[in-house]
Short mmCIF file of C-alpha atoms and ligand atoms in Angstrom, two decimals:
data_model
loop_
_atom_site.label_atom_id
_atom_site.label_comp_id
_atom_site.label_asym_id
_atom_site.label_seq_id
_atom_site.Cartn_x
_atom_site.Cartn_y
_atom_site.Cartn_z
CA MET A 1 -16.58 64.21 155.07
CA GLY A 2 -18.07 67.73 154.73
CA ALA A 3 -17.46 70.39 152.11
CA PHE A 4 -14.90 71.96 154.35
CA GLY A 5 -12.84 68.75 154.38
CA ILE A 6 -12.74 68.56 150.53
CA ARG A 7 -11.75 72.23 150.27
CA GLY A 8 -9.03 71.61 152.84
CA MET A 9 -7.62 68.72 150.80
CA CYS A 10 -7.65 70.80 147.58
CA TRP A 11 -5.87 73.61 149.35
CA ARG A 12 -3.24 71.22 150.66
CA ARG A 13 -2.75 69.67 147.21
CA ASN A 14 -2.29 73.14 145.65
CA ARG A 15 0.15 74.05 148.36
CA MET A 16 2.12 70.87 147.69
CA LYS A 17 2.15 71.66 143.96
CA GLN A 18 3.48 75.12 144.70
CA ILE A 19 6.22 73.70 146.92
CA TYR A 20 7.19 71.13 144.25
CA ALA A 21 7.24 73.83 141.58
CA GLY A 22 9.37 76.04 143.83
CA LEU A 23 11.78 73.18 144.49
CA LEU A 24 11.96 72.39 140.80
CA VAL A 25 12.72 76.01 139.85
CA SER A 26 15.36 76.31 142.60
CA SER A 27 17.06 73.07 141.60
CA ILE A 28 17.10 74.20 137.96
CA LEU A 29 18.61 77.54 139.04
CA ILE A 30 21.19 75.82 141.25
CA GLY A 31 21.98 73.48 138.36
CA ILE A 32 22.53 76.37 135.96
CA TRP A 33 24.68 78.16 138.53
CA LEU A 34 26.80 75.04 139.08
CA LEU A 35 27.18 74.64 135.32
CA LEU A 36 28.31 78.25 134.96
CA GLN A 37 30.77 77.82 137.85
CA ALA A 38 32.20 74.72 136.20
CA GLN A 39 32.44 76.55 132.86
CA THR A 40 34.36 79.46 134.46
CA GLU A 41 36.71 77.07 136.24
CA HIS A 42 37.18 75.19 133.00
CA ASN A 43 38.01 78.44 131.15
CA ASP A 44 40.48 79.47 133.88
CA THR A 45 42.22 76.10 133.67
CA VAL A 46 42.44 76.28 129.88
CA PHE A 47 43.82 79.82 130.13
CA LYS A 48 46.44 78.80 132.72
CA LEU A 49 47.48 75.74 130.72
CA ASN A 50 47.84 77.85 127.58
CA GLN A 51 50.09 80.22 129.47
CA GLU A 52 52.20 77.30 130.67
CA ILE A 53 52.48 76.06 127.08
CA GLN A 54 53.70 79.50 126.02
CA THR A 55 56.33 79.60 128.76
CA LEU A 56 57.50 76.10 127.85
CA ARG A 57 57.67 77.01 124.14
CA ALA A 58 59.83 80.02 125.02
CA LYS A 59 62.05 77.76 127.15
CA ILE A 60 62.47 75.20 124.36
CA HIS A 61 63.24 78.01 121.94
CA ARG A 62 65.87 79.35 124.34
CA ILE A 63 67.53 75.98 124.83
CA GLN A 64 67.53 75.23 121.10
CA THR A 65 69.05 78.55 120.15
CA HIS A 66 71.58 78.98 122.93
CA GLU A 67 74.29 77.97 120.50
CA VAL A 68 77.03 78.35 123.13
CA ASP A 69 80.33 78.03 121.32
CA THR A 70 83.16 77.70 123.81
CA SER A 71 85.77 78.51 121.16
CA ILE A 72 84.75 82.18 121.10
CA PRO A 73 84.47 84.56 124.07
CA ILE A 74 81.05 85.38 125.48
CA ILE A 75 79.97 88.99 125.08
CA TYR A 76 78.47 90.20 128.35
CA VAL A 77 76.24 93.12 127.50
CA ILE A 78 75.28 95.25 130.51
CA THR A 79 72.16 97.39 130.17
CA PRO A 80 70.90 99.71 132.92
CA THR A 81 67.22 100.51 132.46
CA TYR A 82 64.32 102.20 134.21
CA THR A 83 60.54 102.24 133.98
CA ARG A 84 59.04 104.79 131.58
CA PRO A 85 56.59 104.71 128.63
CA VAL A 86 59.31 104.11 125.99
CA GLN A 87 61.10 101.36 127.96
CA LYS A 88 59.63 98.33 126.21
CA ALA A 89 60.18 99.88 122.78
CA GLU A 90 63.84 100.59 123.63
CA LEU A 91 64.49 97.13 125.07
CA THR A 92 62.73 95.44 122.15
CA ARG A 93 65.03 97.23 119.70
CA LEU A 94 68.05 95.99 121.68
CA MET A 95 66.66 92.48 122.02
CA ASN A 96 66.11 92.16 118.27
CA ALA A 97 69.73 93.12 117.59
CA PHE A 98 71.22 91.00 120.41
CA THR A 99 69.26 87.94 119.25
CA LEU A 100 71.41 87.92 116.12
CA VAL A 101 74.72 87.87 118.02
CA PRO A 102 76.32 84.48 118.80
CA ASN A 103 77.49 83.84 122.38
CA LEU A 104 75.92 86.89 123.90
CA HIS A 105 74.81 87.06 127.54
CA TRP A 106 72.53 89.99 128.32
CA ILE A 107 72.63 91.44 131.83
CA ILE A 108 69.74 93.83 132.41
CA VAL A 109 69.86 95.86 135.60
CA GLU A 110 66.71 97.70 136.54
CA ASP A 111 66.94 100.99 138.38
CA SER A 112 64.18 99.95 140.79
CA SER A 113 63.60 98.45 144.22
CA SER A 114 62.17 95.28 142.67
CA LYS A 115 62.18 93.46 139.34
CA THR A 116 59.28 94.34 137.03
CA ASP A 117 57.14 91.85 135.11
CA LEU A 118 57.77 93.84 131.93
CA VAL A 119 61.51 93.10 131.98
CA LYS A 120 60.95 89.57 133.32
CA ASN A 121 58.62 88.73 130.41
CA LEU A 122 60.89 90.38 127.86
CA LEU A 123 63.81 88.23 129.01
CA THR A 124 61.61 85.11 128.88
CA SER A 125 61.22 85.66 125.16
CA PHE A 126 64.92 86.47 124.66
CA PRO A 127 66.44 83.32 123.13
CA LYS A 128 69.90 83.69 124.77
CA PRO A 129 71.40 83.50 128.24
CA SER A 130 70.43 86.46 130.37
CA THR A 131 70.61 87.74 133.92
CA HIS A 132 68.04 90.01 135.52
CA LEU A 133 69.22 92.23 138.37
CA ASN A 134 67.93 95.35 140.07
CA ILE A 135 69.21 98.14 142.28
CA GLN A 136 67.59 101.47 142.92
CA THR A 137 69.67 104.62 142.50
CA PRO A 138 69.61 106.39 145.90
CA ALA A 139 67.11 109.29 145.89
CA LYS A 140 69.81 111.94 146.32
CA MET A 141 71.62 110.67 143.21
CA LYS A 142 68.51 110.43 141.05
CA LEU A 143 67.59 112.97 138.38
CA LYS A 144 64.54 115.06 139.31
CA PRO A 145 62.16 116.19 136.53
CA LYS A 146 63.55 119.76 136.70
CA ASP A 147 67.24 118.77 136.72
CA LYS A 148 69.28 119.12 133.56
CA TRP A 149 69.57 115.62 132.08
CA TRP A 150 73.35 115.68 132.32
CA SER A 151 73.55 116.99 135.90
CA LYS A 152 73.60 113.55 137.57
CA PRO A 153 75.28 110.38 136.37
CA ARG A 154 72.87 107.71 135.13
CA GLY A 155 73.23 103.93 135.30
CA VAL A 156 76.19 104.03 137.70
CA PHE A 157 74.82 101.81 140.49
CA GLN A 158 73.33 99.43 137.93
CA ARG A 159 76.58 98.94 135.98
CA ASN A 160 78.54 98.44 139.21
CA LEU A 161 76.08 95.76 140.37
CA ALA A 162 76.47 93.94 137.04
CA LEU A 163 80.28 94.10 137.39
CA SER A 164 80.07 92.57 140.90
CA TRP A 165 77.77 89.86 139.54
CA LEU A 166 80.35 89.04 136.85
CA LYS A 167 83.13 88.89 139.43
CA GLU A 168 81.15 86.44 141.53
CA ASN A 169 79.57 84.29 138.87
CA GLU A 170 81.62 84.24 135.69
CA LYS A 171 85.20 84.39 136.91
CA ASN A 172 86.32 81.37 134.93
CA LYS A 173 84.86 82.47 131.61
CA GLU A 174 86.50 83.94 128.55
CA GLY A 175 84.44 87.01 127.87
CA ILE A 176 84.13 90.63 126.85
CA ILE A 177 82.21 93.30 128.79
CA TYR A 178 80.24 95.92 126.86
CA PHE A 179 77.97 98.61 128.33
CA ALA A 180 74.89 99.02 126.17
CA ASP A 181 72.50 101.74 127.32
CA ASP A 182 68.89 101.01 126.47
CA ASP A 183 68.35 104.01 124.18
CA ASN A 184 71.30 103.55 121.78
CA THR A 185 71.24 101.73 118.43
CA TYR A 186 73.60 98.79 117.88
CA SER A 187 74.82 97.12 114.72
CA VAL A 188 75.33 93.36 114.94
CA ASP A 189 78.83 93.86 113.46
CA LEU A 190 79.90 95.81 116.54
CA PHE A 191 80.03 92.62 118.61
CA GLU A 192 82.37 90.84 116.23
CA GLU A 193 84.68 93.88 116.30
CA ILE A 194 84.97 93.84 120.10
CA ARG A 195 85.08 90.04 120.54
CA GLY A 196 88.87 89.95 120.21
CA THR A 197 89.50 92.58 122.92
CA LYS A 198 92.58 91.69 125.01
CA ARG A 199 92.45 94.58 127.49
CA VAL A 200 90.27 97.50 126.42
CA SER A 201 89.15 98.24 122.88
CA VAL A 202 87.78 101.58 121.66
CA LEU A 203 85.64 102.42 118.67
CA PRO A 204 83.84 105.33 116.97
CA VAL A 205 80.38 106.36 118.25
CA GLY A 206 77.82 108.18 116.11
CA LEU A 207 75.53 111.08 117.08
CA VAL A 208 77.19 111.97 120.36
CA GLY A 209 78.84 114.85 122.19
CA GLY A 210 77.37 117.46 119.84
CA VAL A 211 79.04 116.03 116.72
CA LYS A 212 78.18 113.43 114.10
CA VAL A 213 81.01 111.07 115.05
CA GLU A 214 83.36 110.91 118.05
CA LYS A 215 86.36 108.65 117.50
CA PRO A 216 89.77 107.72 118.78
CA GLN A 217 92.66 109.18 116.81
CA VAL A 218 94.62 106.23 115.49
CA SER A 219 98.16 106.24 114.20
CA GLY A 220 100.21 103.16 113.36
CA GLY A 221 97.52 100.94 114.89
CA LYS A 222 97.71 102.79 118.23
CA VAL A 223 95.35 105.27 119.88
CA VAL A 224 97.18 108.59 120.13
CA GLY A 225 94.33 110.90 121.13
CA TRP A 226 90.67 111.73 120.53
CA GLU A 227 88.68 113.42 117.77
CA VAL A 228 85.71 114.85 119.65
CA GLY A 229 83.54 117.99 119.75
CA TRP A 230 84.23 118.74 123.42
CA GLY A 231 86.27 117.53 126.39
CA ASN A 232 89.34 116.69 124.34
CA GLU A 233 91.38 117.08 127.53
CA ARG A 234 89.72 114.05 129.13
CA PRO A 235 92.29 111.22 129.37
CA PHE A 236 89.73 108.92 127.68
CA ALA A 237 87.34 111.09 125.67
CA VAL A 238 84.96 108.29 124.83
CA ASP A 239 81.28 107.59 125.42
CA MET A 240 80.07 104.53 127.34
CA ALA A 241 79.15 102.90 124.03
CA GLY A 242 82.65 103.42 122.63
CA PHE A 243 84.68 100.81 124.52
CA ALA A 244 84.75 97.14 125.56
CA ILE A 245 86.79 95.31 128.21
CA ASN A 246 88.20 91.82 128.38
CA LEU A 247 86.57 90.03 131.35
CA GLN A 248 89.75 88.30 132.59
CA TYR A 249 91.69 91.58 132.31
CA PHE A 250 88.93 93.33 134.25
CA LEU A 251 88.96 90.65 136.97
CA LYS A 252 92.64 91.40 137.63
CA HIS A 253 91.65 94.95 138.58
CA THR A 254 89.32 94.11 141.44
CA ASP A 255 88.60 97.62 142.75
CA VAL A 256 87.64 99.19 139.43
CA LYS A 257 84.11 100.59 139.34
CA PHE A 258 82.07 103.58 138.25
CA LEU A 259 82.34 106.52 140.60
CA GLU A 260 79.28 108.12 142.16
CA GLN A 261 80.67 111.62 141.92
CA VAL A 262 82.49 112.80 138.82
CA LYS A 263 82.64 115.95 136.71
CA VAL A 264 79.87 116.04 134.08
CA GLY A 265 80.82 113.83 131.13
CA HIS A 266 83.83 112.31 132.91
CA GLN A 267 82.17 109.03 133.96
CA GLU A 268 83.78 106.91 131.23
CA SER A 269 87.17 108.60 131.47
CA GLU A 270 87.41 108.17 135.26
CA PHE A 271 86.47 104.50 134.88
CA LEU A 272 88.97 103.72 132.10
CA PHE A 273 91.69 105.68 133.87
CA GLN A 274 91.65 102.99 136.60
CA LEU A 275 92.10 100.23 134.01
CA VAL A 276 94.52 101.12 131.20
CA SER A 277 96.86 103.66 129.71
CA LEU A 278 96.26 105.31 126.34
CA ASP A 279 98.95 103.30 124.56
CA GLN A 280 97.39 100.02 125.73
CA LEU A 281 94.07 100.72 124.01
CA GLU A 282 93.10 98.55 121.05
CA PRO A 283 91.34 100.48 118.26
CA VAL A 284 88.57 98.45 116.59
CA ALA A 285 85.93 99.22 113.95
CA VAL A 286 88.33 101.81 112.60
CA GLY A 287 86.60 103.86 109.91
CA ARG A 288 83.13 102.47 110.75
CA VAL A 289 80.29 103.68 112.93
CA LEU A 290 78.62 100.60 114.44
CA VAL A 291 76.85 102.20 117.40
CA TRP A 292 74.78 105.38 117.58
CA HIS A 293 74.09 107.35 120.73
CA THR A 294 70.47 107.87 119.76
CA ARG A 295 68.16 109.47 122.30
CA THR A 296 64.44 108.98 122.12
CA GLN A 297 62.65 112.30 121.63
CA ALA A 298 60.55 113.76 124.42
CA LEU A 299 57.22 111.97 124.38
CA ASN A 300 53.94 113.54 123.40
CA LEU A 301 51.33 112.04 125.69
CA ASN A 302 49.31 115.24 125.97
CA ARG A 303 45.98 113.56 125.09
CA GLU A 304 46.34 110.92 127.79
CA ASP A 305 44.45 113.03 130.38
CA TRP A 306 41.66 113.61 127.89
CA PHE A 307 41.57 109.88 127.10
CA LEU A 308 41.32 109.05 130.80
CA LYS A 309 38.43 111.47 131.32
CA HIS A 310 36.60 110.37 128.18
CA TYR A 311 36.88 106.59 128.59
CA GLY A 312 37.38 106.37 132.33
CA TYR A 313 40.66 104.45 132.01
CA SER A 314 44.12 105.14 130.62
CA SER A 315 44.97 104.15 127.03
CA ASP A 316 47.25 101.27 128.12
CA THR A 317 44.68 99.60 130.40
CA GLY A 318 44.78 95.88 129.75
CA ILE A 319 47.57 96.17 127.18
CA GLU A 320 51.29 96.39 127.96
CA LEU A 321 53.00 99.35 126.37
C1 UGA B 401 75.42 109.52 128.48
C2 UGA B 401 76.22 108.24 128.32
O1 UGA B 401 75.98 107.69 127.04
C3 UGA B 401 75.75 107.27 129.41
O2 UGA B 401 76.35 106.03 129.23
C4 UGA B 401 76.12 107.86 130.75
O3 UGA B 401 75.63 107.02 131.78
C5 UGA B 401 75.44 109.20 130.89
O4 UGA B 401 75.68 110.05 129.77
C6 UGA B 401 75.98 109.85 132.16
O5 UGA B 401 76.78 110.78 132.06
O6 UGA B 401 75.64 109.36 133.23
P1 UGA B 401 72.70 109.69 128.19
O7 UGA B 401 72.07 109.36 126.89
O8 UGA B 401 72.74 111.11 128.58
O9 UGA B 401 74.10 109.04 128.25
O10 UGA B 401 72.04 108.85 129.40
P2 UGA B 401 70.74 107.95 129.42
O11 UGA B 401 70.64 107.17 128.16
O12 UGA B 401 69.59 108.77 129.83
O13 UGA B 401 71.08 106.94 130.62
C7 UGA B 401 72.10 105.95 130.51
C8 UGA B 401 71.56 104.60 130.95
O14 UGA B 401 71.15 104.66 132.30
C9 UGA B 401 70.35 104.14 130.13
O15 UGA B 401 70.47 102.78 129.83
C10 UGA B 401 69.18 104.41 131.04
O16 UGA B 401 68.10 103.52 130.86
C11 UGA B 401 69.79 104.26 132.43
N1 UGA B 401 69.12 105.09 133.46
C12 UGA B 401 68.84 106.39 133.23
C13 UGA B 401 68.78 104.52 134.65
O17 UGA B 401 69.02 103.32 134.88
N2 UGA B 401 68.15 105.29 135.61
C14 UGA B 401 67.83 106.60 135.39
O18 UGA B 401 67.25 107.25 136.30
C15 UGA B 401 68.20 107.17 134.17
MN1 MN B 402 71.34 107.57 126.25
#
C-alpha cells in the first residue's frame, strides 16, 4: 500500500468523524427542540386545565349559593347594556349589589349583534340564576355621537326582548319584573320593597329629572299624583328605575311593550299607561330613596392616543377593562 493509500484512509476516517459529529449535533438539537415542544404543550395543557378548574369552581359556587326559596317571588331584573369603556365597571357595581339579594334572576340584554365574552364571563362569576340575551338596536334608532343623549330612546329593544323571554320561559313563576339600567345605583333594600308588588308598585328615585328626588305623591296609601321637576302632566311621571311589575299581572296583558317612538321622556309613562290606572298603583319605599339615577361622567381618555404611539399598543392590551 503506497503513501497515497494511507492518506486516503486518513481522509476517509476524518470525513466519517465529521459526519458522526454532525449527526450527533443534529440529534442533540432535535432532542432539545422536541423537549421544548413537549414543555410548551405541557404548559398549554396546565393552563387549559387551570381554566377548567376556575369555571368549575364558579359553577359550584353558583349551585351552592342559588338559595332558591319558592316561598318568595323571584325578582327578575332586566338590564340593557352596551359595549363601552365603563361597561364592566357599571356591571360590576350592579353584580355586587344583586349578589346580596335572595331569589334574584338577572337578565342582561346586550345591545349588540352577538354576545360578548365580557358579559359572558361576568355572568359566569355571578352566583345567581341569570339569562344572557342580545339584540341590536336598529341603526336608525341608535344614538349617534352628535345626537343629544335624550333624543332617542335607549334600551327599548333590549327590554322588549327580555319581556318576550319571560313570557315564553317563566310563565308559571311567581315573580316581579324590575328594569335596572346599568348606570344606576341600587340599594339591596329596594328589592325587598318591591317583592310584594301585586300589580305595579312605584317608588322614589334620587338624582333624576333635574331634581334631587322624584316621587309619587301619596295620600291615604294611594298614589294621587307626582312630585317631579318636569313633565308633571305625564300620566305616570316616573323614571324606569321607579316602578316594578308583578310577573303574573304582566302576563295577563300580552301586548304590553315599550314603544319605539314616543315623546322625549315619555317612555315609562306610555308603557305603564297600557298596564294600570293611577289608583291601582302601589306606593312602596315611601319616604326612602333606594335607587339613584346616577350617570357616569364623560370619560377622560385623552392620553390614550399618546399611550398607543409611545408603547405601540393601547393601555388595555392583554388586560380586560
Ligand atoms: C333615562 C331612563 O332612566 C332610561 O331608563 C330610559 O331608557 C332613557 O332615559 C330613555 O329615555 O330612553 P338615561 O340615563 O338617559 O336614562 O339612559 P342610559 O342610562 O344612557 O340608557 C338606559 C339603558 O339603556 C342603560 O342600561 C344603557 O346601558 C342602555 N343602552 C343605552 C343601550 O342598551 N344601548 C344604547 O345605545 C344606549
Ligand atoms: Mn342612565
